[in-house]
Amino acid sequence: MNLQTERIENHRAQLTIEIEENQLETAKQKAARQISQRVRIKGFRKGKAPYRLVAQYVGEAAILEEAVESLGDDLYKQALQESEVTPYGPGTFEDFKIEPAPTFVFSVPLQPEVDLNNYQDVRVDFEEPQVDEEDVEQALQQLRMRELEVLDAERKVAEVGNRVLIAVDSEFVDGEEPDDDEPEPVDDEETPSDDSADADGEPHQAAANKEDDMPYVPRKGDTFVHEENVAVILDPDEDPFMDGFVDAIVGAELGSDIVFELTIPDDDADITIVNRRVSFVVTLNQIESIRIPELDDAFAESVSKNRGDEVTDMARLRASIREDLETAALEQTKSDYSGEVLEQIVAGAEIRYPELMLEERVNEMINDFEGNLKRQNLSLKDYFRHTGDSLEALRLQYQEPATQSLNQSLVVMELIKEEEVTATDEQIDLRMELFLSDYGRSAEVRKLFDTPQMRSNLRSQLIIDQVNERLCAIGRGQDPDMAVESYNGRLRADVKLAQERHERLQGYLETLDSDISNEAESSEDNLEPDQEALPTSEAELTSTETAAAEEAEAEKIEKSGDVER
């Protein structure tokens, strides 16, 4: 076998294999016998007809075709071994020539190749995040809402300060009339949301005016907001949708439908709906009177206990919340920053891969998109009918995001090799402990979550986290190894803090249980002697209820006596 290997376009290798004439003849003889096994030739048992008669019956071309196919499989495998080509996927039979010598031609998609070039020299400006007092105040208000107490869950009339559970349906009552020729609008529940429209975060422009590429302007009758079950605290200074909404609810009765119209204010973020009129139909499903705690030291003590922190006062709670917000903000900033550094590295890298890889990535994205549609009880056919798109158009839409996604994935994989990023068993154990801290550390919980699959997932996440740490360090001109060591230190500290919080929380709960038991015992000690012998349920009866029970029992005895008589 004479083999020639050549690199061709689209990151493929072409294997040209030339063989001896007698090798082809042997393959043809074998092919003829195989054909005679399938075809009955008069006067011969299956597989026993001579080559000449088989050729007369099915034709020389049919024998040659089967011989080439059978011989080609063996030659392709042998050529891959001798050429040392590492294929990405199955090769393709391209051509066969019988003159001047039997020659087979295959093309093979190659494994991707990435040259990161001088990626260590990439620099991107880093801006430290800032947490202001407004952020702290907002976090405190959220904590207040979590600590609120329901005083009465069966109120009949909505008042300021109540929490209501409502269903909201609303639509625009002004604007351009919909065209009669247009397809009927699909309900919000059936329309693909921006979150699910694109597997890579690129929403499709189904709701855009395709002629001028301008944002879609809602027409008369279009939905403004639709919520089946939303909780709202009736505070006129905190209208959930627009000014005047709470005022329209106050005074309404439980179960009633409140119908009203409001005008969208001038300062709305969406300039396409400013000053538009919206009609609302709001159904009051529940009304609760509540008590929202004050921001004082008692509130700080309650919050710290619920968080498993050391008991603290309001000043230290504010400081703790600020520290938490700063940590979260830094992590988010670093996540965004590592993405920017990665983009720069991708831009400077040389990335080569076969077209097959891109086609597969596009298919993955379309499959994800189709899955999102199915979760909304839609199909691709529904989507195409609603948007006027086609599968071919959808594939074109995904070409660019798929290319970006594939390039980034390949660069990350190369970075993992170049930087020798690994996840040790110690790191996985730490991440597992951190994960379990949210669910408890009982043997049952550990058995449920500490599985090979979960540990594999944690390993993958640890590797990605370390890649991001290294990207942040590279972009800022710092030592990537030191950044990873700092990450490991934070991981250990987080596990220790989670364990301490868990232990403190358990202690708070045990103390609470003990206090409840002591109060119950104290109540029993204070009972009168004749009450002590009664079951708790009977002891709780009022004197009137006790007398009524005795009278009913006497009547029952009397009736029983009448029957006996």
Steps between C-alpha positions, in 0.01 A plus 500: 500500500633840397363772729514878457368739767415860419343783699204654315251779569253494790757345733491159336757245389481329161617141492593371154553123497642318197485120496617216273274377220492143638371636836201647324442179301499299823244739645284464187506120525390524862228750407367267228469213750314726743262612226432139396400432863219753462403440136368166370672400172337208320699178521715605797456493873534831683863609517616245244447681167822588316614858466416512124136409551460738796642780285256413219207494744565823704760679289870569548425843647297351787787265588752785487278722720472235772872420479591869535268543798632191681864568418464868580400435862812294564729741314363801691570341839850400392571846357394672824753293694787557255432873449473568877206729422273559800147536364235712666221295345428240230684541172330536161564292188567758228614319184623178340713478187587179322767649271796518492478296824210431738487809722273587793455859629363579847460828691529501877382779737788575733503567871491874573829683546545813708804721525455749785803703392608751768187474710693580820557853367128584474405794724154638575417789736337382822261726692433418864125475573339749736224429752318814618269558793193464278602141422532424872164659571332299226646175640372593846152564361503158339592348836211689660261344249629153588452569871148641469224347714151419374251625759178414319480298180123537455443872456194594293592852383838615367665780698830684471773283651325171422659231289274377222518202269365605162453393140569775247391522138561817301521630144561817304177688424651747256747484214493362148224256419619146407472411129219260415728312259761431767493166685335518838748584777617209711445523876802589713498148643542358150749751363870409532650727763824687445665273758425186302519635147869442465709231669795737502319805633422657161123562484334450165335805350154347477349814652701742288390687193706322236452772240678779685659299784339731758374382841148364498243757615206340685167539326155545643397181678856374556573366849679736740540262795342167590557340840298213645627513858706794626542634854490880544535710815262794471736795531409802282867598486598158359261433212588166339406586140437875475382797708141466617486120500495465881243782538268306267525189720455662842141467622415203276337190647639147502412307183400808306619598153634856487489661155689824436725684254838667553738705286864395464716788635745711302803355678433135408812317382322373188459804277268309263218496760535839672159669561311194377172403671472156659186329630532269800283222636626400845352214705553506877567140606628562854545792739735485800579746771871484577759642732833599349775518764686822572869527418623482859725279711220248562464461123877461465502227769219309327667523158840394631347193667314403184824531303696300755720802577614615839238715670563856394354851513372718215833670432687172465216352290537788254875442486449127444251562220735749336780243514274236344394740224860597430600135473211424265571810291867409471416146389259630236750759381773237475266270307426774248866598489623147434258489206656817357850358538389178333360698207838668453683166512255352248556798271876444505490121467526288187208255506449228243220244494294313239164634385342192657569641848317823422205310354479294817506813719222657292297180537552507877372857520196426287425193712524714815270758344251233400508361855421846637207525261366160610504615861263775385282249314629620163681334213746625240214483251296737721798733529559508124130563434498789749824665385505409132849354541625161376746241627758624251455858622525385861826319426638818346400697811699257714814503286661798673414412863596137433837612359565721803398224739715240326805729489470577870455134591808396303711778650389407854591136435842607377545727803422207728780302334742791479449610862478138622175566682375209714258444784639304795301265723552747786337779300209276406452402864495868599244586232291203609506619863401849386216356295376279783503793743177622339327167554647365822774247555302195602598161363177489298566836334861412425398168346248682281742761363852359536489292180753444220288713267484787748873484564560504125284811471689666786830411334391669177384810686826519696700489178291779346532709819877465491513590129307818582737579787795459266337717234444776756863478608631501141292802403629696801861389455501289818627151579232242401636241746467745788143580389406131514662462841297798622187333358579180691545703818161665453345159439639368830384814682150472351472138615614592851252790516217276374581241766507764775169644383344154492616426855377836630166455326460156656577654838240775450238242402578279800471801731169593338366146544611502862327834566177371345514184715562704815206727423276196449612347831446829679147521363423148625636584848262795522186291432244453782498153667171386346624601157827311525327164470330601176652453155642818353214531252244482782697735723481762230118490498325802647262445792206546263633238260560258791145540627361445150707182467373367836139574406537317168650198675210488754246515217679212327483286819131578543419393146700182549288419808176551304613242248579246771159553661 
